[in-house]
Coordinates of C-alpha atoms in Angstrom, one line a residue:
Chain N
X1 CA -57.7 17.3 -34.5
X2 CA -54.5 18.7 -33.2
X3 CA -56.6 20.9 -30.7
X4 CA -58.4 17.5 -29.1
X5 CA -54.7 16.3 -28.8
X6 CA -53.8 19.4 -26.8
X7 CA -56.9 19.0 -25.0
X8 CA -56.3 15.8 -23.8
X9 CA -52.4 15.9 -23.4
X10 CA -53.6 19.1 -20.8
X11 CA -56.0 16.7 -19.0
X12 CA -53.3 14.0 -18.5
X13 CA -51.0 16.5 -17.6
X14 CA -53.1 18.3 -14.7
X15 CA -53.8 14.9 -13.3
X16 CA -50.3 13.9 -13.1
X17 CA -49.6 17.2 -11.3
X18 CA -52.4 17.9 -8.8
X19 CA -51.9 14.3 -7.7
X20 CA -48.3 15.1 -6.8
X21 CA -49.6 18.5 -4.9
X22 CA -50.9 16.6 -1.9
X23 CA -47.2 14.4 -1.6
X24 CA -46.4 15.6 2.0
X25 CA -42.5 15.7 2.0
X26 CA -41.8 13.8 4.9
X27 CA -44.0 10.8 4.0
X28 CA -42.7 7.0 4.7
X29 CA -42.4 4.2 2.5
X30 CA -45.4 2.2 3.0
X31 CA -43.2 -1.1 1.4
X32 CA -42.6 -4.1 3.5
X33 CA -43.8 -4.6 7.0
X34 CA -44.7 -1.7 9.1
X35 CA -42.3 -1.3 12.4
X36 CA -43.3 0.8 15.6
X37 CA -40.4 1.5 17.5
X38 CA -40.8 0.9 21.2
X39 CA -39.2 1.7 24.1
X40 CA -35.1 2.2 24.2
X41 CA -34.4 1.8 27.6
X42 CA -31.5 0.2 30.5
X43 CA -33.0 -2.6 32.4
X44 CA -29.4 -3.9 33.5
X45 CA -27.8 -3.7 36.7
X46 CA -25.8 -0.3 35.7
X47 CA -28.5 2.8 34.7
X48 CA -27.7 4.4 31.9
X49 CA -28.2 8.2 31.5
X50 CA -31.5 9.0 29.3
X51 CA -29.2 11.3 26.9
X52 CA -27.3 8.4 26.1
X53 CA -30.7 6.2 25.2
X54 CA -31.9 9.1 23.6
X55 CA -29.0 9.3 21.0
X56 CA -28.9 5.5 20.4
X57 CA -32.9 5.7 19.6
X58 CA -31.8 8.3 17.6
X59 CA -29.4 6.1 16.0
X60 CA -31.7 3.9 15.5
X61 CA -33.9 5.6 13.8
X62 CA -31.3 6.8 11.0
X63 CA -30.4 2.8 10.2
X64 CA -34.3 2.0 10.1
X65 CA -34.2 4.7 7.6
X66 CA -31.6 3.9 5.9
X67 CA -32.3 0.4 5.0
X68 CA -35.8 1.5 4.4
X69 CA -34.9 1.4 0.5
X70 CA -34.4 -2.1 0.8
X71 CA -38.1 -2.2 1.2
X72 CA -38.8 -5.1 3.9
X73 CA -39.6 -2.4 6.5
X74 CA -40.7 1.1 6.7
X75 CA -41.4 3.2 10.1
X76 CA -44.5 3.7 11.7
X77 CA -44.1 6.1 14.7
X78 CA -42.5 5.7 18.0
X79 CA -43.4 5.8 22.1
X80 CA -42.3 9.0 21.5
X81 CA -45.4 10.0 20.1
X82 CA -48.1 8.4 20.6
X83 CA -51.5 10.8 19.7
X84 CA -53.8 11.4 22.0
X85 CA -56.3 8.2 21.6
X86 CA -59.6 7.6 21.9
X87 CA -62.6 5.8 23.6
X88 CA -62.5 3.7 20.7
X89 CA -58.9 2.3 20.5
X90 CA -59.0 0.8 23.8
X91 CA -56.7 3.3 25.6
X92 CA -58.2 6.4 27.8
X93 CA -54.9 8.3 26.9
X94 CA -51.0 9.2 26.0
X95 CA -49.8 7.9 29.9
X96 CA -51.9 4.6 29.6
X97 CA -50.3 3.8 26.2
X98 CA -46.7 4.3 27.7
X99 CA -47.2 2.2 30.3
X100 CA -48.7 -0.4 28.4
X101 CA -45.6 -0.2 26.3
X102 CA -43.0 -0.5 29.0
X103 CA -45.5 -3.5 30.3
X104 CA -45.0 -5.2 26.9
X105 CA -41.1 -4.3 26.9
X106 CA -40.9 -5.9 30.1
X107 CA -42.9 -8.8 29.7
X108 CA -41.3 -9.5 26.7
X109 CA -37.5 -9.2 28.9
X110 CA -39.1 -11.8 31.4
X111 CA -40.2 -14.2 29.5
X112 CA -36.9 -14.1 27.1
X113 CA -34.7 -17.2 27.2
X114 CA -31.4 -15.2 28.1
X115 CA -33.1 -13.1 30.7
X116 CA -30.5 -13.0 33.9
X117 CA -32.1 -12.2 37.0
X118 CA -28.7 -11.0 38.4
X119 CA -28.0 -8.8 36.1
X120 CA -31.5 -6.7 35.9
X121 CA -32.2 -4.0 37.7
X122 CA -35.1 -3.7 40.3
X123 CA -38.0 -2.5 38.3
X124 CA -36.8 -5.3 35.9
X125 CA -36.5 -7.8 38.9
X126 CA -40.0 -7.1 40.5
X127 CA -41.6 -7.5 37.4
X128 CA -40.1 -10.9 36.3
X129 CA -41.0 -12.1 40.0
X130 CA -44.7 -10.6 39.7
X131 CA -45.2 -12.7 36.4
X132 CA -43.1 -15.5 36.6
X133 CA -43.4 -16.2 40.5
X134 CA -40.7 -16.0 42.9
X135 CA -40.2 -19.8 42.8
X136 CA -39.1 -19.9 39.2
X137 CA -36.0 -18.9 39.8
X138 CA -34.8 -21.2 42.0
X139 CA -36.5 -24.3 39.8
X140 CA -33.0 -25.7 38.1
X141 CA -35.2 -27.8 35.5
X142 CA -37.4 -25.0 34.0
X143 CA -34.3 -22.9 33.8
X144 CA -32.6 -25.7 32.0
X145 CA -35.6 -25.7 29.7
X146 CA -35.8 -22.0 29.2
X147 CA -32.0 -21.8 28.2
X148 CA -33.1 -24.1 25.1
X149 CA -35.1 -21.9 24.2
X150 CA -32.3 -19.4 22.9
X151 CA -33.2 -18.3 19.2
X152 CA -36.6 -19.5 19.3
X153 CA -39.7 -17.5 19.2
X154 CA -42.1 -17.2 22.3
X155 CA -45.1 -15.5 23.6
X156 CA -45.6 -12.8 25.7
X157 CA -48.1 -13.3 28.5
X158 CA -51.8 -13.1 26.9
X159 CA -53.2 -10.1 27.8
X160 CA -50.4 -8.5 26.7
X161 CA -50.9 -9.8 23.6
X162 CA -54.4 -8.0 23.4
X163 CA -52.4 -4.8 24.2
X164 CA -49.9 -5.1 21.6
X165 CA -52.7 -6.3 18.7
X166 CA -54.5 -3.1 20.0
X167 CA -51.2 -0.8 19.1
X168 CA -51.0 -2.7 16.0
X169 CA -54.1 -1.3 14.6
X170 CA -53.8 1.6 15.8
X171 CA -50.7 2.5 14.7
X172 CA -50.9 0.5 11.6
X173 CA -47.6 -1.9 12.6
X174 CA -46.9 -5.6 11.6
X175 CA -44.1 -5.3 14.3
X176 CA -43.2 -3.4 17.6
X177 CA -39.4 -2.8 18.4
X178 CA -38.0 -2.6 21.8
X179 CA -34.4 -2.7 22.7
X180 CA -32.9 -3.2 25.9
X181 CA -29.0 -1.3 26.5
X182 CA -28.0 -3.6 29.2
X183 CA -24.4 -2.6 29.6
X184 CA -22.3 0.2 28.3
X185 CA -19.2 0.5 30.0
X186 CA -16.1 1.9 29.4
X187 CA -12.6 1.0 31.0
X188 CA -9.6 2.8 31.4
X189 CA -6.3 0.7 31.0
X190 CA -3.2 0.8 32.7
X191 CA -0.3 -0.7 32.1
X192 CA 3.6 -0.1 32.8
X193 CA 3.9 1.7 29.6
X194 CA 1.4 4.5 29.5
X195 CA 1.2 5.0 33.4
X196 CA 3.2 8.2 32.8
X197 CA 0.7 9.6 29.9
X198 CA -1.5 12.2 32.1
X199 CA -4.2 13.0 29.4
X200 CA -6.9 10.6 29.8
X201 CA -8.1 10.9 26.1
X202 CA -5.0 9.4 25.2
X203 CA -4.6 6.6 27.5
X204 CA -6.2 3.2 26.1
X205 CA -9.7 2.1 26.8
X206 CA -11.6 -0.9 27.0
X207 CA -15.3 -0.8 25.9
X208 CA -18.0 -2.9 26.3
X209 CA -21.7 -2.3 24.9
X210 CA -24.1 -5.0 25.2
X211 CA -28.1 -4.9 24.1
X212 CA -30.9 -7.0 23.4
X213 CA -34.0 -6.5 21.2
X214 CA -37.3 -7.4 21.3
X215 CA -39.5 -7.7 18.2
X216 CA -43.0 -8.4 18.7
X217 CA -45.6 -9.5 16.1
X218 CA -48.1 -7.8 16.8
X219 CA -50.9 -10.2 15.1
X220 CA -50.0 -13.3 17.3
X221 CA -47.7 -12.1 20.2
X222 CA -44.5 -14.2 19.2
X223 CA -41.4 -12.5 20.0
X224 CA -38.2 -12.7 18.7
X225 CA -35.1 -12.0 20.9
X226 CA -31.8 -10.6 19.5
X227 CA -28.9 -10.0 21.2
X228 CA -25.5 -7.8 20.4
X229 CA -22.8 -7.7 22.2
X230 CA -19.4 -5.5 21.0
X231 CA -16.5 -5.5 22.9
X232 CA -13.0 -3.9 22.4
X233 CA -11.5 -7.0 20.0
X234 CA -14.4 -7.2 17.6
X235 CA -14.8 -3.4 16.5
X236 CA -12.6 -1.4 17.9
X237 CA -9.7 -2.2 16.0
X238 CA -11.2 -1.6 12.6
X239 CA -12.7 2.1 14.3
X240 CA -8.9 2.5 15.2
X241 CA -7.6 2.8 12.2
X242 CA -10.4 5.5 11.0
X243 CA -9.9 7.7 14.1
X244 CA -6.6 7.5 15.2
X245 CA -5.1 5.7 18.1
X246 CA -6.8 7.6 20.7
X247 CA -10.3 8.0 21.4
X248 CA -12.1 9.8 24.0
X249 CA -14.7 7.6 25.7
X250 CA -17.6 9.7 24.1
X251 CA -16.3 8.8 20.8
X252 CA -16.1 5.0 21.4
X253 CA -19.5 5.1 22.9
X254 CA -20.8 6.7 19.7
X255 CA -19.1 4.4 17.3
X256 CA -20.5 1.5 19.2
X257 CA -24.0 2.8 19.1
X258 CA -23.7 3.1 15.6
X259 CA -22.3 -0.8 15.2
X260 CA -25.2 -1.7 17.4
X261 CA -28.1 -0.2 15.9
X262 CA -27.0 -1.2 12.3
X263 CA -26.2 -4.7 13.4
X264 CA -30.0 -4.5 15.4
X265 CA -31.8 -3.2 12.2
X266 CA -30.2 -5.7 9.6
X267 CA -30.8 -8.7 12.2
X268 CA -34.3 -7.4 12.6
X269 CA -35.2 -7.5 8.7
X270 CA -33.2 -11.1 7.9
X271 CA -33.5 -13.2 11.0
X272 CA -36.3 -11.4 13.2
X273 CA -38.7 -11.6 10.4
X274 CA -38.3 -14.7 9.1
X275 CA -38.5 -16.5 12.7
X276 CA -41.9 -14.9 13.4
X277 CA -43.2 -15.3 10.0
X278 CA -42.7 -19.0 10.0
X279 CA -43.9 -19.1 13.8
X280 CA -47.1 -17.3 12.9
Chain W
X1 CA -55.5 21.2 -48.4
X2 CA -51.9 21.7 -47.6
X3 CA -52.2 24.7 -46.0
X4 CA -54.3 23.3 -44.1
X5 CA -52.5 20.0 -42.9
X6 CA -49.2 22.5 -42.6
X7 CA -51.0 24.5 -39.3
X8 CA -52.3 20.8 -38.2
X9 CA -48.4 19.9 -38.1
X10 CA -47.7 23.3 -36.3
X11 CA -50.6 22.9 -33.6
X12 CA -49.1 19.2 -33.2
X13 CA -45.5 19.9 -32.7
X14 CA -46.7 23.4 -30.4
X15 CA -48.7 20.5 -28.3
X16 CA -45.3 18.4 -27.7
X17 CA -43.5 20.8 -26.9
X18 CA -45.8 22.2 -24.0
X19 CA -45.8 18.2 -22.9
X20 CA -42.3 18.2 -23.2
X21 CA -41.9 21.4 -21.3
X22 CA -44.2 20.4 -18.3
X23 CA -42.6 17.4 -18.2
X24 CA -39.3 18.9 -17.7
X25 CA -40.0 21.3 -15.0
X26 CA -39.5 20.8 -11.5
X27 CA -42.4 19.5 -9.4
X28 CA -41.2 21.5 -6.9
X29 CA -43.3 24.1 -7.3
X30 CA -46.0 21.7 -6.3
X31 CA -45.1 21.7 -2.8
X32 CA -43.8 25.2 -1.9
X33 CA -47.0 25.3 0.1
X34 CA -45.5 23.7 3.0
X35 CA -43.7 25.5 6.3
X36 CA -41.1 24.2 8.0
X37 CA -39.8 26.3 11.4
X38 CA -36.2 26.1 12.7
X39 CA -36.6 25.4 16.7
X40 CA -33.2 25.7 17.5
X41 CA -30.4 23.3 18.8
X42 CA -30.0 22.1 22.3
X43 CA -27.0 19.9 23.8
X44 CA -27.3 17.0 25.4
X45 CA -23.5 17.2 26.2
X46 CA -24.2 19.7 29.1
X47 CA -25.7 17.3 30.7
X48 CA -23.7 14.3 30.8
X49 CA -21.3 14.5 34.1
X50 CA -18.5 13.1 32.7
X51 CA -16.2 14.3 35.8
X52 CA -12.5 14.3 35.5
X53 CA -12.9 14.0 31.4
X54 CA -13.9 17.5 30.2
X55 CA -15.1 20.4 31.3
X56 CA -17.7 21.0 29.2
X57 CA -20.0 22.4 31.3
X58 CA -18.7 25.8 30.7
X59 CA -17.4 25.6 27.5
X60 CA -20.6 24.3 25.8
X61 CA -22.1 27.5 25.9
X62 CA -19.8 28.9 22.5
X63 CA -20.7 25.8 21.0
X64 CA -23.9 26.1 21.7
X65 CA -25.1 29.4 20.2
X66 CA -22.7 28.8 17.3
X67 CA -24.2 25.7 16.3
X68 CA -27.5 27.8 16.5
X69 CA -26.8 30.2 14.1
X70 CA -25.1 27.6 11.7
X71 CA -28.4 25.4 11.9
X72 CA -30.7 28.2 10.8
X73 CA -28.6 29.5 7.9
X74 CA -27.5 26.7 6.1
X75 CA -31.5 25.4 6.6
X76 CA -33.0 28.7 5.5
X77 CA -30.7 29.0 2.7
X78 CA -31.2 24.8 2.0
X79 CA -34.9 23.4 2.3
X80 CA -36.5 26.4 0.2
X81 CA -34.5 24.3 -2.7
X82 CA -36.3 20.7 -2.1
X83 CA -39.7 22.8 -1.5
X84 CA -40.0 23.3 2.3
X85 CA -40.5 27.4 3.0
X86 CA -38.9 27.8 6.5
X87 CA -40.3 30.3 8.6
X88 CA -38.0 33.0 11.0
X89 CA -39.1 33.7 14.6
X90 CA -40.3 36.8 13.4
X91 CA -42.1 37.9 16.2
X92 CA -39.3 37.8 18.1
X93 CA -36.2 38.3 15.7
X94 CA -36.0 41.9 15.5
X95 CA -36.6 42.6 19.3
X96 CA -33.5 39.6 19.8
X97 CA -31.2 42.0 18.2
X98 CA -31.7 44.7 20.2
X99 CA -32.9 43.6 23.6
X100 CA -30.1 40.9 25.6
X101 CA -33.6 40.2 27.9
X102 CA -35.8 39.4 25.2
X103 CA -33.1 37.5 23.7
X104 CA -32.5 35.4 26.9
X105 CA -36.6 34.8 26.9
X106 CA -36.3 33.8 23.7
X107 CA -33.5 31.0 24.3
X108 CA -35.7 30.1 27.3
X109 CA -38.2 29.6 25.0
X110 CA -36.9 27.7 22.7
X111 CA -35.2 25.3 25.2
X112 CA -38.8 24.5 26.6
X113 CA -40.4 23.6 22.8
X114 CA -37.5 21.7 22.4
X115 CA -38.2 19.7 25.8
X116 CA -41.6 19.8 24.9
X117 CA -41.5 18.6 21.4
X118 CA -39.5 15.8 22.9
X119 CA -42.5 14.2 24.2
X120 CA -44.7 15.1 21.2
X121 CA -46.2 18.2 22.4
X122 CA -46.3 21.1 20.0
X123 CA -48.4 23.3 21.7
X124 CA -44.7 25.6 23.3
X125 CA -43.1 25.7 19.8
X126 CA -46.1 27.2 18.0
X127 CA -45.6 30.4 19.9
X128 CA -42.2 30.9 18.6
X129 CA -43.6 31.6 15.4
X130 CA -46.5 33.4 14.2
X131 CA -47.4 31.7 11.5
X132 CA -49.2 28.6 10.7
X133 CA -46.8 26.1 10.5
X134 CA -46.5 22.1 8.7
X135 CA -42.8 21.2 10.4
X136 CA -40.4 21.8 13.5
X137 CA -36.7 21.4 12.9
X138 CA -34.9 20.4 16.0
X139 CA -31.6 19.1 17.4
X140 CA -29.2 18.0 19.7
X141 CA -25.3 18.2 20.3
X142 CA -24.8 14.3 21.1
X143 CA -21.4 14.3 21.2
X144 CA -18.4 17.0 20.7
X145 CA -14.6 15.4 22.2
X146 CA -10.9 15.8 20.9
X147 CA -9.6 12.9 18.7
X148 CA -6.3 12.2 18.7
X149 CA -5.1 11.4 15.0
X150 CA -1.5 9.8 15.3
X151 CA 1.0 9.0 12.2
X152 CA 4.5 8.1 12.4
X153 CA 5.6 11.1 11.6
X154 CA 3.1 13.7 13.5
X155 CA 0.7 13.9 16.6
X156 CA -2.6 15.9 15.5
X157 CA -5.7 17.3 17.4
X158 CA -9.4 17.2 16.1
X159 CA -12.6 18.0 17.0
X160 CA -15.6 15.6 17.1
X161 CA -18.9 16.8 16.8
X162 CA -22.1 14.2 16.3
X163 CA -25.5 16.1 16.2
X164 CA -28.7 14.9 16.0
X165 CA -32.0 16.1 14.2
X166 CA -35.8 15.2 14.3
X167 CA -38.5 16.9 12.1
X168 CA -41.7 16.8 13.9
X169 CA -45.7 17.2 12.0
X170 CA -47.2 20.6 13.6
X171 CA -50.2 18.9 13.3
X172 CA -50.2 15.7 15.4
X173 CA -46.6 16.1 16.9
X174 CA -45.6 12.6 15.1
X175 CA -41.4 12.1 14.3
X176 CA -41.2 12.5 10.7
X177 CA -38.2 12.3 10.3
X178 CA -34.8 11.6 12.7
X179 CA -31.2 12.4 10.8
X180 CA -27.9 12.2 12.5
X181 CA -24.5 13.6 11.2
X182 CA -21.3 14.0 12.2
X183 CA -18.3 16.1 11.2
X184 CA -14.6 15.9 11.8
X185 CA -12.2 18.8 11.7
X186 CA -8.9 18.7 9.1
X187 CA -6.4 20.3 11.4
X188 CA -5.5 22.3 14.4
X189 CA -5.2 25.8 15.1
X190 CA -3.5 27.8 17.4
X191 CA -4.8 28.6 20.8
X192 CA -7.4 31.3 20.9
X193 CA -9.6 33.2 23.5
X194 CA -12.4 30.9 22.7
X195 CA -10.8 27.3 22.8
X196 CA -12.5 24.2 23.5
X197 CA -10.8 22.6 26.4
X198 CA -11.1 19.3 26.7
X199 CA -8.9 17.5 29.6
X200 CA -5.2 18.7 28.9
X201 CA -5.0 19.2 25.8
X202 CA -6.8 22.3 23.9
X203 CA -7.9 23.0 20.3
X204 CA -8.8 26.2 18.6
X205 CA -12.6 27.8 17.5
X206 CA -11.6 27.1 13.8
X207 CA -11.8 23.8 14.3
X208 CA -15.0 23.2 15.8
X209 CA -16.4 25.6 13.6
X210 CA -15.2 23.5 11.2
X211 CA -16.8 19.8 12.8
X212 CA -20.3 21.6 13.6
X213 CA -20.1 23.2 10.1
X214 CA -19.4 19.5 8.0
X215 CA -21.9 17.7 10.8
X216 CA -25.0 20.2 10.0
X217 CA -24.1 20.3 5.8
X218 CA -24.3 16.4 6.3
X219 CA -27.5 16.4 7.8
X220 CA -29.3 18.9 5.3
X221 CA -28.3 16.3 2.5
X222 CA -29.4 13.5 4.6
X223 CA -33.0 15.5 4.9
X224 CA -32.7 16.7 1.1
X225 CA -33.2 12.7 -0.2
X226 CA -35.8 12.1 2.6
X227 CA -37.9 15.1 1.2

């Protein structure tokens, strides 16, 4: 009797523990909806150097994991890596995929309520011109009507839409996650008080960081656009008081990046999702 | 009869205990199987002109190999405890010591898997290691300035360092994994031969010793709960 107990206790046992064996460590959360991130990149007048894009993906990537636990989202990948694809998929191979993703990031810029001709750069410009037509930016009333559109979801251009379904299944994502750094620019400030103070890491700055994201369901094409903008009287202050009254300019850009990307992530997973969900 | 129910009792309570024991061990042991290798770190620093504001172009290079060495020890001496075996450059590790050239090809090395792994190629950073490997470990200096900490009563220097990590999959060259840390020195030493300049003012080794040291132990935890 007590041997059949053993027996089956063993059984139980070896089951639990071989199906643990083939855990890989590194493995998401498959909770809540799946999220690709997409190109980080500077479409705004000023380019911004890659190294800097690179460390606010970067920063990205740690809030995505960290609110991961709350389990609306989990990561899927990123344009970083993109496999090699096949015949099957729809895509010949790694370059084609890129560009189809900077062709959704772009489409998805142009046809966003608060896009600003002005303040784009050329890639950005020619694009919006090549799919909107020249004329639509000089046409007051559809301009007037776009700028209703603030906070409202919206579709990327069809065929697009076949392109972003096709990363979807692909990849396995619900969502696709671009974000556009428009601006990150940092002043120096004079003023008759510190015009004798030589060190430039001690004289006061100004900074502004301003971005917008792009989240794309990738089932019907709606996207929904969210914008950040930080500026010295809404953060700073408060990073003041945890770094001392001087701050070197790299140090305020990577506090900001930090403020952005966890403002991005939880406006992603309360108001992104909930907007396209009730859209689709 | 009773003799006979006592050794049913005694088989029972041996049978629980085994469970119990089982149970209780570490499932570690399950997934020593897999085989992380340590890259290296690169700096993106070096490569932002910030003009007038530093020159770290030239001092990056202390930094640099420091951070190195930091990275590899605290990993190899961390991730064998949540399971991952990491793996030393073997091939090359005792040839480094001895030869400056093969140690130079080495770095060189290392700085194109890292460029390459970038773009999700693994095929450079398998031939820093001769084994067959599961994960790369890579990362990145993203920032490293002098903060000014300012009381009423004193005027102190620190040093700044955020890094940044990404584990890659051998296998497909997928981003597993991305971790960022930072680390803040206490206090400031005196000046020494190798002192990180950073516009006028100038702060001992010890203290970005210190920065890169709390910025990389930050990161190993952050990877630990991940695993």
């Amino acid at each position: 009797m007590a041997l059949i107990r053993i027996l089956a206790l063993s059984v139980i046992l070896t089951i639990f523990f071989t199906s643990s064996v083939f855990a890989a460590p590194f493995e998401s959360k498959t909770e809540g909806a799946g999220i690709f991130v997409g190109e980080v990149a500077c479409y705004g007048e000023h380019e911004i150097k890659p190294e800097f894009l690179d460390t606010f993906k970067d920063q990205l990537w740690q809030s995505l994991k960290d609110f991961e636990n709350k389990g609306k989202m989990h990561t899927v990948g990123d344009d970083k890596w993109l496999g090699s694809g096949s015949a099957s998929s729809g895509f010949a191979g790694l370059i084609q995929v890129d560009n189809v993703l900077k062709d959704i990031h772009k489409d998805a810029i142009a046809f966003g309520p608060s896009f600003q001709k002005e303040a784009a750069n050329v890639e950005m410009i020619y694009y919006a011109e090549k799919a909107l037509g020249e004329d639509y930016f000089w046409d007051e009333e559809k301009l007037a009507a776009r700028k209703q559109m603030i906070g409202k979801p919206y579709h990327i251009s069809p065929k697009l839409t076949e392109a972003a379904k096709t990363v979807g299944r692909q990849y396995g994502a619900d969502y696709l996650l671009f974000c556009n750094l428009v601006d990150a620019d940092v002043k120096l400030k004079n003023s008759i008080f510190n015009a004798k103070v030589s060190s430039l890491s001690e004289r006061p700055k100004q900074i502004r960081v301003e971005s917008f994201f792009y989240l794309i369901n990738t089932k019907t094409g709606l996207v929904y656009e969210g914008y950040n903008l930080s500026d010295k009287t809404g953060q700073i202050l408060s990073l003041l008081g945890q770094y001392g009254k001087a701050m070197t300019a790299q140090n305020l850009l990577q506090c900001m990046f930090e403020v952005q990307s966890k403002r991005i992530v939880e406006d992603m997973c309360n108001a992104g999702q909930k907007v396209l969900g009730k859209g689709a | 009869m009773l003799v006979r129910k006592f050794w049913v009792r005694v088989l029972d309570l041996v049978g629980l205990t085994l469970a119990i024991c089982l149970l209780v061990s570490p499932k570690v042991s399950a997934a020593t199987n897999y085989y992380i290798g340590i890259v290296g770190i690169e700096s993106r620093t070096k490569t932002i002109n910030l003009g007038d504001y530093t020159n770290l172009d030239d001092m990056a290079k202390h930094p640099l190999a420091y951070a190195q060495d930091v990275f590899e020890d605290i990993l190899t001496t961390d991730l064998p405890t949540v399971g991952l075996t990491t793996v030393d450059k073997t091939a090359y590790s005792k040839a480094m010591r001895t030869n400056e050239a093969e140690f130079q090809r080495v770095q060189e090395q290392m700085r194109k898997s890292i460029a390459q792994l970038d773009k999700g190629d693994t095929s450079e950073a398998v031939k820093l290691f001769d084994k067959k490997l599961d994960y790369f470990i890579y990362g990145y200096i993203a920032n490293m300035t002098i903060t000014h900490r300012e009381s009423i009563a004193s005027s102190n220097l620190a040093v700044r360092v955020d890094l940044t990590t990404r584990i890659v999959e051998a296998s497909s060259g997928k981003v597993v994994c991305v971790v960022t840390g930072k680390g803040e020195s206490a206090s400031r030493g005196g000046g020494s031969r190798k002192s990180f300049k950073f516009g006028g003012d100038e702060i001992s080794e010890e203290c970005w010793h210190e920065a890169l040291e709390k910025a990389i132990n930050q990161i190993v935890e952050k990877i630990k709960k991940q695993v």
